[in-house]
mmCIF file with all atom_site columns, C-alpha atoms in Angstrom:
data_model
loop_
_atom_site.group_PDB
_atom_site.id
_atom_site.type_symbol
_atom_site.label_atom_id
_atom_site.label_alt_id
_atom_site.label_comp_id
_atom_site.label_asym_id
_atom_site.label_entity_id
_atom_site.label_seq_id
_atom_site.pdbx_PDB_ins_code
_atom_site.Cartn_x
_atom_site.Cartn_y
_atom_site.Cartn_z
_atom_site.occupancy
_atom_site.B_iso_or_equiv
_atom_site.pdbx_formal_charge
_atom_site.auth_seq_id
_atom_site.auth_comp_id
_atom_site.auth_asym_id
_atom_site.auth_atom_id
_atom_site.pdbx_PDB_model_num
ATOM 1   C CA . ALA A 1 1   ? 0.000  0.000  0.000   1.00 61.00 ? 1   ALA A CA 1
ATOM 2   C CA . VAL A 1 2   ? 1.125  3.559  -0.741  1.00 66.00 ? 2   VAL A CA 1
ATOM 3   C CA . VAL A 1 3   ? 2.081  5.541  2.387   1.00 74.00 ? 3   VAL A CA 1
ATOM 4   C CA . ALA A 1 4   ? 2.182  9.305  2.841   1.00 87.00 ? 4   ALA A CA 1
ATOM 5   C CA . ILE A 1 5   ? 5.633  9.462  4.504   1.00 95.00 ? 5   ILE A CA 1
ATOM 6   C CA . ALA A 1 6   ? 4.610  12.290 6.815   1.00 96.00 ? 6   ALA A CA 1
ATOM 7   C CA . GLN A 1 7   ? 5.899  10.797 10.075  1.00 97.00 ? 7   GLN A CA 1
ATOM 8   C CA . PHE A 1 8   ? 8.532  8.354  11.299  1.00 98.00 ? 8   PHE A CA 1
ATOM 9   C CA . SER A 1 9   ? 6.276  5.263  11.265  1.00 97.00 ? 9   SER A CA 1
ATOM 10  C CA . GLU A 1 10  ? 5.320  5.920  7.635   1.00 97.00 ? 10  GLU A CA 1
ATOM 11  C CA . LEU A 1 11  ? 8.957  6.472  6.665   1.00 97.00 ? 11  LEU A CA 1
ATOM 12  C CA . LYS A 1 12  ? 9.848  3.070  8.123   1.00 97.00 ? 12  LYS A CA 1
ATOM 13  C CA . THR A 1 13  ? 7.008  1.451  6.195   1.00 95.00 ? 13  THR A CA 1
ATOM 14  C CA . ALA A 1 14  ? 8.119  3.127  2.970   1.00 96.00 ? 14  ALA A CA 1
ATOM 15  C CA . LEU A 1 15  ? 11.680 1.896  3.474   1.00 96.00 ? 15  LEU A CA 1
ATOM 16  C CA . ALA A 1 16  ? 10.443 -1.653 3.922   1.00 95.00 ? 16  ALA A CA 1
ATOM 17  C CA . ASN A 1 17  ? 8.411  -1.251 0.723   1.00 94.00 ? 17  ASN A CA 1
ATOM 18  C CA . TYR A 1 18  ? 11.338 0.138  -1.273  1.00 94.00 ? 18  TYR A CA 1
ATOM 19  C CA . THR A 1 19  ? 13.795 -2.508 -0.146  1.00 94.00 ? 19  THR A CA 1
ATOM 20  C CA . LYS A 1 20  ? 11.177 -5.251 -0.682  1.00 91.00 ? 20  LYS A CA 1
ATOM 21  C CA . ARG A 1 21  ? 12.403 -6.880 2.489   1.00 89.00 ? 21  ARG A CA 1
ATOM 22  C CA . ASP A 1 22  ? 10.348 -7.924 5.512   1.00 87.00 ? 22  ASP A CA 1
ATOM 23  C CA . ASP A 1 23  ? 13.336 -8.785 7.721   1.00 90.00 ? 23  ASP A CA 1
ATOM 24  C CA . LEU A 1 24  ? 14.715 -5.260 8.245   1.00 93.00 ? 24  LEU A CA 1
ATOM 25  C CA . THR A 1 25  ? 12.390 -4.017 10.998  1.00 93.00 ? 25  THR A CA 1
ATOM 26  C CA . SER A 1 26  ? 15.184 -3.742 13.558  1.00 94.00 ? 26  SER A CA 1
ATOM 27  C CA . ARG A 1 27  ? 17.659 -2.291 11.039  1.00 96.00 ? 27  ARG A CA 1
ATOM 28  C CA . ILE A 1 28  ? 15.567 0.427  9.420   1.00 97.00 ? 28  ILE A CA 1
ATOM 29  C CA . PRO A 1 29  ? 15.860 2.864  12.376  1.00 97.00 ? 29  PRO A CA 1
ATOM 30  C CA . GLU A 1 30  ? 19.648 2.472  12.065  1.00 97.00 ? 30  GLU A CA 1
ATOM 31  C CA . PHE A 1 31  ? 19.509 3.395  8.375   1.00 98.00 ? 31  PHE A CA 1
ATOM 32  C CA . VAL A 1 32  ? 17.382 6.437  9.217   1.00 98.00 ? 32  VAL A CA 1
ATOM 33  C CA . SER A 1 33  ? 19.848 7.557  11.904  1.00 98.00 ? 33  SER A CA 1
ATOM 34  C CA . LEU A 1 34  ? 22.723 7.263  9.440   1.00 98.00 ? 34  LEU A CA 1
ATOM 35  C CA . ALA A 1 35  ? 20.685 9.215  6.879   1.00 98.00 ? 35  ALA A CA 1
ATOM 36  C CA . GLU A 1 36  ? 20.140 11.963 9.466   1.00 98.00 ? 36  GLU A CA 1
ATOM 37  C CA . ASP A 1 37  ? 23.908 12.233 9.863   1.00 97.00 ? 37  ASP A CA 1
ATOM 38  C CA . ARG A 1 38  ? 24.275 12.496 6.084   1.00 98.00 ? 38  ARG A CA 1
ATOM 39  C CA . ILE A 1 39  ? 21.531 15.120 5.795   1.00 98.00 ? 39  ILE A CA 1
ATOM 40  C CA . GLY A 1 40  ? 23.004 17.099 8.689   1.00 97.00 ? 40  GLY A CA 1
ATOM 41  C CA . LEU A 1 41  ? 26.285 17.349 6.801   1.00 96.00 ? 41  LEU A CA 1
ATOM 42  C CA . ASP A 1 42  ? 24.701 18.184 3.447   1.00 98.00 ? 42  ASP A CA 1
ATOM 43  C CA . LEU A 1 43  ? 21.617 20.323 4.060   1.00 98.00 ? 43  LEU A CA 1
ATOM 44  C CA . ARG A 1 44  ? 21.604 24.068 4.745   1.00 97.00 ? 44  ARG A CA 1
ATOM 45  C CA . VAL A 1 45  ? 18.176 25.727 4.527   1.00 97.00 ? 45  VAL A CA 1
ATOM 46  C CA . ARG A 1 46  ? 16.331 28.523 6.305   1.00 96.00 ? 46  ARG A CA 1
ATOM 47  C CA . ALA A 1 47  ? 14.324 26.023 8.338   1.00 97.00 ? 47  ALA A CA 1
ATOM 48  C CA . MET A 1 48  ? 17.558 25.021 10.066  1.00 98.00 ? 48  MET A CA 1
ATOM 49  C CA . GLU A 1 49  ? 18.344 28.574 11.152  1.00 97.00 ? 49  GLU A CA 1
ATOM 50  C CA . THR A 1 50  ? 17.875 29.505 14.777  1.00 97.00 ? 50  THR A CA 1
ATOM 51  C CA . SER A 1 51  ? 19.202 32.170 17.115  1.00 97.00 ? 51  SER A CA 1
ATOM 52  C CA . ALA A 1 52  ? 20.725 32.074 20.558  1.00 97.00 ? 52  ALA A CA 1
ATOM 53  C CA . ASP A 1 53  ? 22.234 34.456 23.075  1.00 97.00 ? 53  ASP A CA 1
ATOM 54  C CA . LEU A 1 54  ? 25.811 33.686 24.075  1.00 97.00 ? 54  LEU A CA 1
ATOM 55  C CA . THR A 1 55  ? 26.895 34.727 27.556  1.00 97.00 ? 55  THR A CA 1
ATOM 56  C CA . ILE A 1 56  ? 30.502 35.852 27.168  1.00 97.00 ? 56  ILE A CA 1
ATOM 57  C CA . ALA A 1 57  ? 31.895 36.208 30.675  1.00 97.00 ? 57  ALA A CA 1
ATOM 58  C CA . SER A 1 58  ? 34.547 38.732 31.615  1.00 96.00 ? 58  SER A CA 1
ATOM 59  C CA . GLY A 1 59  ? 38.020 37.226 31.385  1.00 94.00 ? 59  GLY A CA 1
ATOM 60  C CA . THR A 1 60  ? 36.766 34.102 29.585  1.00 94.00 ? 60  THR A CA 1
ATOM 61  C CA . ARG A 1 61  ? 37.361 33.651 25.885  1.00 94.00 ? 61  ARG A CA 1
ATOM 62  C CA . THR A 1 62  ? 35.369 30.463 25.299  1.00 97.00 ? 62  THR A CA 1
ATOM 63  C CA . VAL A 1 63  ? 31.634 29.736 25.054  1.00 98.00 ? 63  VAL A CA 1
ATOM 64  C CA . ALA A 1 64  ? 30.223 26.273 24.304  1.00 98.00 ? 64  ALA A CA 1
ATOM 65  C CA . LEU A 1 65  ? 28.528 25.672 20.963  1.00 98.00 ? 65  LEU A CA 1
ATOM 66  C CA . PRO A 1 66  ? 24.724 25.320 21.136  1.00 97.00 ? 66  PRO A CA 1
ATOM 67  C CA . THR A 1 67  ? 23.008 21.932 20.939  1.00 96.00 ? 67  THR A CA 1
ATOM 68  C CA . ARG A 1 68  ? 22.982 20.371 17.440  1.00 96.00 ? 68  ARG A CA 1
ATOM 69  C CA . PHE A 1 69  ? 25.115 23.238 16.087  1.00 97.00 ? 69  PHE A CA 1
ATOM 70  C CA . VAL A 1 70  ? 26.380 22.615 12.565  1.00 96.00 ? 70  VAL A CA 1
ATOM 71  C CA . GLN A 1 71  ? 27.441 26.032 11.214  1.00 96.00 ? 71  GLN A CA 1
ATOM 72  C CA . GLN A 1 72  ? 27.398 29.677 12.241  1.00 96.00 ? 72  GLN A CA 1
ATOM 73  C CA . ARG A 1 73  ? 25.913 32.427 10.076  1.00 96.00 ? 73  ARG A CA 1
ATOM 74  C CA . ARG A 1 74  ? 26.815 35.504 12.083  1.00 96.00 ? 74  ARG A CA 1
ATOM 75  C CA . ILE A 1 75  ? 27.572 36.809 15.567  1.00 97.00 ? 75  ILE A CA 1
ATOM 76  C CA . TYR A 1 76  ? 27.323 40.347 16.854  1.00 96.00 ? 76  TYR A CA 1
ATOM 77  C CA . LEU A 1 77  ? 27.350 41.829 20.350  1.00 96.00 ? 77  LEU A CA 1
ATOM 78  C CA . ASP A 1 78  ? 24.132 43.264 21.762  1.00 93.00 ? 78  ASP A CA 1
ATOM 79  C CA . SER A 1 79  ? 26.015 46.493 22.420  1.00 88.00 ? 79  SER A CA 1
ATOM 80  C CA . THR A 1 80  ? 26.816 46.982 18.734  1.00 87.00 ? 80  THR A CA 1
ATOM 81  C CA . ILE A 1 81  ? 25.326 45.958 15.398  1.00 83.00 ? 81  ILE A CA 1
ATOM 82  C CA . LYS A 1 82  ? 28.723 45.270 13.845  1.00 87.00 ? 82  LYS A CA 1
ATOM 83  C CA . GLN A 1 83  ? 29.300 41.603 13.137  1.00 95.00 ? 83  GLN A CA 1
ATOM 84  C CA . LEU A 1 84  ? 32.317 39.952 14.716  1.00 96.00 ? 84  LEU A CA 1
ATOM 85  C CA . ASP A 1 85  ? 34.886 38.786 12.191  1.00 96.00 ? 85  ASP A CA 1
ATOM 86  C CA . PHE A 1 86  ? 35.408 35.045 11.860  1.00 96.00 ? 86  PHE A CA 1
ATOM 87  C CA . PHE A 1 87  ? 38.894 33.631 11.322  1.00 96.00 ? 87  PHE A CA 1
ATOM 88  C CA . GLU A 1 88  ? 40.173 30.090 11.044  1.00 95.00 ? 88  GLU A CA 1
ATOM 89  C CA . SER A 1 89  ? 41.957 29.046 14.228  1.00 93.00 ? 89  SER A CA 1
ATOM 90  C CA . GLU A 1 90  ? 45.482 29.517 12.858  1.00 92.00 ? 90  GLU A CA 1
ATOM 91  C CA . ASP A 1 91  ? 44.717 33.004 11.529  1.00 93.00 ? 91  ASP A CA 1
ATOM 92  C CA . PHE A 1 92  ? 42.828 33.950 14.684  1.00 94.00 ? 92  PHE A CA 1
ATOM 93  C CA . TRP A 1 93  ? 45.831 33.438 16.926  1.00 92.00 ? 93  TRP A CA 1
ATOM 94  C CA . THR A 1 94  ? 48.208 35.326 14.621  1.00 91.00 ? 94  THR A CA 1
ATOM 95  C CA . ARG A 1 95  ? 45.871 38.339 14.845  1.00 90.00 ? 95  ARG A CA 1
ATOM 96  C CA . GLN A 1 96  ? 45.025 37.981 18.535  1.00 81.00 ? 96  GLN A CA 1
ATOM 97  C CA . ALA A 1 97  ? 47.639 38.612 21.228  1.00 74.00 ? 97  ALA A CA 1
ATOM 98  C CA . GLN A 1 98  ? 47.313 36.270 24.188  1.00 75.00 ? 98  GLN A CA 1
ATOM 99  C CA . ASN A 1 99  ? 47.296 39.068 26.739  1.00 79.00 ? 99  ASN A CA 1
ATOM 100 C CA . GLU A 1 100 ? 45.069 41.534 24.851  1.00 89.00 ? 100 GLU A CA 1
ATOM 101 C CA . THR A 1 101 ? 41.789 42.447 26.539  1.00 94.00 ? 101 THR A CA 1
ATOM 102 C CA . GLY A 1 102 ? 38.818 44.539 25.457  1.00 94.00 ? 102 GLY A CA 1
ATOM 103 C CA . ARG A 1 103 ? 35.533 44.265 23.627  1.00 94.00 ? 103 ARG A CA 1
ATOM 104 C CA . PRO A 1 104 ? 35.550 41.131 21.437  1.00 95.00 ? 104 PRO A CA 1
ATOM 105 C CA . LYS A 1 105 ? 35.966 41.890 17.741  1.00 95.00 ? 105 LYS A CA 1
ATOM 106 C CA . MET A 1 106 ? 36.664 38.463 16.284  1.00 95.00 ? 106 MET A CA 1
ATOM 107 C CA . TYR A 1 107 ? 36.096 34.797 16.938  1.00 96.00 ? 107 TYR A CA 1
ATOM 108 C CA . THR A 1 108 ? 36.992 31.292 15.851  1.00 96.00 ? 108 THR A CA 1
ATOM 109 C CA . ILE A 1 109 ? 35.761 27.778 16.596  1.00 97.00 ? 109 ILE A CA 1
ATOM 110 C CA . GLU A 1 110 ? 37.958 25.236 18.335  1.00 97.00 ? 110 GLU A CA 1
ATOM 111 C CA . GLY A 1 111 ? 36.553 21.849 19.299  1.00 97.00 ? 111 GLY A CA 1
ATOM 112 C CA . GLU A 1 112 ? 33.053 22.415 20.686  1.00 97.00 ? 112 GLU A CA 1
ATOM 113 C CA . ASN A 1 113 ? 33.616 26.058 21.624  1.00 98.00 ? 113 ASN A CA 1
ATOM 114 C CA . PHE A 1 114 ? 33.563 29.566 20.241  1.00 98.00 ? 114 PHE A CA 1
ATOM 115 C CA . VAL A 1 115 ? 36.766 31.450 21.102  1.00 97.00 ? 115 VAL A CA 1
ATOM 116 C CA . PHE A 1 116 ? 36.598 35.260 21.234  1.00 96.00 ? 116 PHE A CA 1
ATOM 117 C CA . GLY A 1 117 ? 39.238 37.919 20.989  1.00 95.00 ? 117 GLY A CA 1
ATOM 118 C CA . PRO A 1 118 ? 40.294 40.147 22.552  1.00 94.00 ? 118 PRO A CA 1
ATOM 119 C CA . GLU A 1 119 ? 39.725 38.471 25.894  1.00 94.00 ? 119 GLU A CA 1
ATOM 120 C CA . PRO A 1 120 ? 36.538 40.137 27.219  1.00 95.00 ? 120 PRO A CA 1
ATOM 121 C CA . ASP A 1 121 ? 37.179 42.989 29.634  1.00 95.00 ? 121 ASP A CA 1
ATOM 122 C CA . ALA A 1 122 ? 33.541 42.820 30.819  1.00 96.00 ? 122 ALA A CA 1
ATOM 123 C CA . ALA A 1 123 ? 30.475 40.623 30.389  1.00 96.00 ? 123 ALA A CA 1
ATOM 124 C CA . TYR A 1 124 ? 28.966 40.698 26.890  1.00 96.00 ? 124 TYR A CA 1
ATOM 125 C CA . THR A 1 125 ? 26.026 39.042 25.176  1.00 96.00 ? 125 THR A CA 1
ATOM 126 C CA . GLY A 1 126 ? 26.668 37.619 21.730  1.00 97.00 ? 126 GLY A CA 1
ATOM 127 C CA . LYS A 1 127 ? 23.720 37.402 19.342  1.00 97.00 ? 127 LYS A CA 1
ATOM 128 C CA . LEU A 1 128 ? 24.219 34.233 17.323  1.00 98.00 ? 128 LEU A CA 1
ATOM 129 C CA . LEU A 1 129 ? 22.432 33.077 14.178  1.00 98.00 ? 129 LEU A CA 1
ATOM 130 C CA . TYR A 1 130 ? 23.339 29.528 13.192  1.00 98.00 ? 130 TYR A CA 1
ATOM 131 C CA . TYR A 1 131 ? 22.270 26.366 11.427  1.00 98.00 ? 131 TYR A CA 1
ATOM 132 C CA . GLN A 1 132 ? 20.959 23.728 13.807  1.00 97.00 ? 132 GLN A CA 1
ATOM 133 C CA . LYS A 1 133 ? 20.611 20.093 12.797  1.00 97.00 ? 133 LYS A CA 1
ATOM 134 C CA . PHE A 1 134 ? 17.048 18.807 13.002  1.00 97.00 ? 134 PHE A CA 1
ATOM 135 C CA . ALA A 1 135 ? 16.292 16.698 16.065  1.00 96.00 ? 135 ALA A CA 1
ATOM 136 C CA . ALA A 1 136 ? 16.484 12.977 15.350  1.00 97.00 ? 136 ALA A CA 1
ATOM 137 C CA . LEU A 1 137 ? 13.264 11.089 14.689  1.00 98.00 ? 137 LEU A CA 1
ATOM 138 C CA . SER A 1 138 ? 12.398 8.795  17.566  1.00 97.00 ? 138 SER A CA 1
ATOM 139 C CA . GLY A 1 139 ? 8.694  8.231  18.216  1.00 97.00 ? 139 GLY A CA 1
ATOM 140 C CA . ASP A 1 140 ? 6.442  6.841  15.496  1.00 97.00 ? 140 ASP A CA 1
ATOM 141 C CA . THR A 1 141 ? 4.510  10.113 15.212  1.00 97.00 ? 141 THR A CA 1
ATOM 142 C CA . ASP A 1 142 ? 7.630  12.299 15.033  1.00 98.00 ? 142 ASP A CA 1
ATOM 143 C CA . THR A 1 143 ? 7.913  14.574 12.027  1.00 97.00 ? 143 THR A CA 1
ATOM 144 C CA . ASN A 1 144 ? 9.947  17.608 10.965  1.00 97.00 ? 144 ASN A CA 1
ATOM 145 C CA . TRP A 1 145 ? 10.520 20.071 8.131   1.00 97.00 ? 145 TRP A CA 1
ATOM 146 C CA . ILE A 1 146 ? 12.262 17.481 5.966   1.00 98.00 ? 146 ILE A CA 1
ATOM 147 C CA . LEU A 1 147 ? 9.407  14.977 6.112   1.00 97.00 ? 147 LEU A CA 1
ATOM 148 C CA . THR A 1 148 ? 6.988  17.789 5.290   1.00 96.00 ? 148 THR A CA 1
ATOM 149 C CA . ASN A 1 149 ? 8.953  19.456 2.491   1.00 96.00 ? 149 ASN A CA 1
ATOM 150 C CA . ALA A 1 150 ? 11.646 17.094 1.179   1.00 97.00 ? 150 ALA A CA 1
ATOM 151 C CA . ARG A 1 151 ? 10.809 13.572 2.376   1.00 97.00 ? 151 ARG A CA 1
ATOM 152 C CA . GLY A 1 152 ? 12.907 12.080 -0.392  1.00 97.00 ? 152 GLY A CA 1
ATOM 153 C CA . LEU A 1 153 ? 16.051 13.144 1.458   1.00 98.00 ? 153 LEU A CA 1
ATOM 154 C CA . TYR A 1 154 ? 15.086 10.803 4.278   1.00 98.00 ? 154 TYR A CA 1
ATOM 155 C CA . LEU A 1 155 ? 13.892 8.044  1.972   1.00 98.00 ? 155 LEU A CA 1
ATOM 156 C CA . TYR A 1 156 ? 16.812 8.010  -0.474  1.00 98.00 ? 156 TYR A CA 1
ATOM 157 C CA . GLY A 1 157 ? 19.335 8.851  2.235   1.00 98.00 ? 157 GLY A CA 1
ATOM 158 C CA . ALA A 1 158 ? 18.250 5.861  4.321   1.00 98.00 ? 158 ALA A CA 1
ATOM 159 C CA . LEU A 1 159 ? 18.266 3.613  1.232   1.00 97.00 ? 159 LEU A CA 1
ATOM 160 C CA . ILE A 1 160 ? 21.831 4.709  0.494   1.00 97.00 ? 160 ILE A CA 1
ATOM 161 C CA . GLU A 1 161 ? 22.830 3.814  4.048   1.00 97.00 ? 161 GLU A CA 1
ATOM 162 C CA . ALA A 1 162 ? 21.048 0.465  3.684   1.00 96.00 ? 162 ALA A CA 1
ATOM 163 C CA . SER A 1 163 ? 22.981 -0.390 0.520   1.00 94.00 ? 163 SER A CA 1
ATOM 164 C CA . PRO A 1 164 ? 25.982 -2.078 2.221   1.00 93.00 ? 164 PRO A CA 1
ATOM 165 C CA . TYR A 1 165 ? 23.596 -4.254 4.212   1.00 92.00 ? 165 TYR A CA 1
ATOM 166 C CA . LEU A 1 166 ? 21.627 -5.132 1.064   1.00 91.00 ? 166 LEU A CA 1
ATOM 167 C CA . GLU A 1 167 ? 24.883 -6.229 -0.618  1.00 89.00 ? 167 GLU A CA 1
ATOM 168 C CA . ASP A 1 168 ? 25.413 -4.995 -4.177  1.00 80.00 ? 168 ASP A CA 1
ATOM 169 C CA . ASP A 1 169 ? 21.836 -3.894 -4.744  1.00 86.00 ? 169 ASP A CA 1
ATOM 170 C CA . PRO A 1 170 ? 21.848 -2.449 -8.287  1.00 91.00 ? 170 PRO A CA 1
ATOM 171 C CA . ARG A 1 171 ? 19.387 0.237  -7.173  1.00 93.00 ? 171 ARG A CA 1
ATOM 172 C CA . ALA A 1 172 ? 22.040 1.919  -4.983  1.00 94.00 ? 172 ALA A CA 1
ATOM 173 C CA . LEU A 1 173 ? 23.270 4.198  -7.801  1.00 95.00 ? 173 LEU A CA 1
ATOM 174 C CA . THR A 1 174 ? 19.702 5.281  -8.538  1.00 96.00 ? 174 THR A CA 1
ATOM 175 C CA . TRP A 1 175 ? 19.031 6.091  -4.895  1.00 97.00 ? 175 TRP A CA 1
ATOM 176 C CA . SER A 1 176 ? 22.235 8.098  -4.683  1.00 97.00 ? 176 SER A CA 1
ATOM 177 C CA . ALA A 1 177 ? 21.417 10.055 -7.843  1.00 98.00 ? 177 ALA A CA 1
ATOM 178 C CA . LEU A 1 178 ? 17.883 10.795 -6.606  1.00 98.00 ? 178 LEU A CA 1
ATOM 179 C CA . TYR A 1 179 ? 19.226 11.992 -3.256  1.00 98.00 ? 179 TYR A CA 1
ATOM 180 C CA . GLU A 1 180 ? 21.790 14.312 -4.837  1.00 98.00 ? 180 GLU A CA 1
ATOM 181 C CA . ASP A 1 181 ? 19.270 15.699 -7.338  1.00 98.00 ? 181 ASP A CA 1
ATOM 182 C CA . LEU A 1 182 ? 16.708 16.446 -4.636  1.00 98.00 ? 182 LEU A CA 1
ATOM 183 C CA . LEU A 1 183 ? 19.333 18.002 -2.362  1.00 98.00 ? 183 LEU A CA 1
ATOM 184 C CA . ASP A 1 184 ? 20.357 20.333 -5.182  1.00 98.00 ? 184 ASP A CA 1
ATOM 185 C CA . ARG A 1 185 ? 16.753 21.294 -5.928  1.00 98.00 ? 185 ARG A CA 1
ATOM 186 C CA . VAL A 1 186 ? 16.011 21.963 -2.246  1.00 98.00 ? 186 VAL A CA 1
ATOM 187 C CA . HIS A 1 187 ? 19.019 24.271 -2.004  1.00 97.00 ? 187 HIS A CA 1
ATOM 188 C CA . LYS A 1 188 ? 18.040 26.106 -5.191  1.00 96.00 ? 188 LYS A CA 1
ATOM 189 C CA . ALA A 1 189 ? 14.458 26.547 -3.980  1.00 95.00 ? 189 ALA A CA 1
ATOM 190 C CA . ASP A 1 190 ? 15.691 27.859 -0.640  1.00 94.00 ? 190 ASP A CA 1
ATOM 191 C CA . LYS A 1 191 ? 17.957 30.332 -2.410  1.00 92.00 ? 191 LYS A CA 1
ATOM 192 C CA . ARG A 1 192 ? 15.036 31.571 -4.534  1.00 91.00 ? 192 ARG A CA 1
ATOM 193 C CA . ASP A 1 193 ? 12.921 32.008 -1.395  1.00 87.00 ? 193 ASP A CA 1
ATOM 194 C CA . ARG A 1 194 ? 15.659 34.044 0.269   1.00 83.00 ? 194 ARG A CA 1
ATOM 195 C CA . HIS A 1 195 ? 15.967 36.376 -2.704  1.00 77.00 ? 195 HIS A CA 1
ATOM 196 C CA . PRO A 1 196 ? 12.543 37.231 -4.183  1.00 70.00 ? 196 PRO A CA 1
ATOM 197 C CA . ASN A 1 197 ? 12.492 37.710 -7.914  1.00 65.00 ? 197 ASN A CA 1
ATOM 198 C CA . ARG A 1 198 ? 13.726 41.132 -8.867  1.00 53.00 ? 198 ARG A CA 1
ATOM 199 C CA . LEU A 1 199 ? 12.434 43.009 -11.880 1.00 43.00 ? 199 LEU A CA 1
ATOM 200 C CA . GLN A 1 200 ? 14.910 42.500 -14.624 1.00 46.00 ? 200 GLN A CA 1
ATOM 201 C CA . GLN A 1 201 ? 16.391 45.716 -15.823 1.00 45.00 ? 201 GLN A CA 1
ATOM 202 C CA . ARG A 1 202 ? 15.402 46.299 -19.412 1.00 44.00 ? 202 ARG A CA 1
ATOM 203 C CA . THR A 1 203 ? 17.627 48.011 -21.877 1.00 44.00 ? 203 THR A CA 1
ATOM 204 C CA . THR A 1 204 ? 16.340 49.976 -24.811 1.00 44.00 ? 204 THR A CA 1
ATOM 205 C CA . VAL A 1 205 ? 17.837 49.078 -28.112 1.00 46.00 ? 205 VAL A CA 1
ATOM 206 C CA . THR A 1 206 ? 17.869 51.859 -30.623 1.00 45.00 ? 206 THR A CA 1
ATOM 207 C CA . THR A 1 207 ? 18.026 50.982 -34.277 1.00 44.00 ? 207 THR A CA 1
ATOM 208 C CA . THR A 1 208 ? 18.872 53.339 -37.040 1.00 40.00 ? 208 THR A CA 1
#
């Protein structure tokens, strides 16, 4: 029977249908979890954006990354609208003296922490906008933006992860191609949504 694939239970049923196997009940949640890791690495859309306040204590450079953090978009201090400059770790430390203190102007990421420079001379609040990985599906009725708007990412992603277990299934290349095509189309659609169509500037051609 055709399923809607709008929640976790329906996704599991669809995966059983696509693999044409009735002995994968205990394995399918594993394939979905692996697909979620894949999607978390690949997908960047507005629905993943969230904001958080970072408490930057006086004399402390580091602040822990938020839960399910995957990538920052921008950070600024609540006392100014100027964005802090991001530098890779190596460049950050060549620009930032160890004993310099003041209002933070730059930051990097090391391990699971933001690192700010100069070392804060007072308490500051950082306003962070970042991409957050979707929470993992767990309960049968769980759903999220992907299952509502791009369910194929879950379906084909999980089928890709199932491929080694299915041993040389010739459909693996098809599943991979479908996943990559949908991922590209989702990113293009998100980009169009971010930047509404602008009126194209027309030029007047004069003929003699």
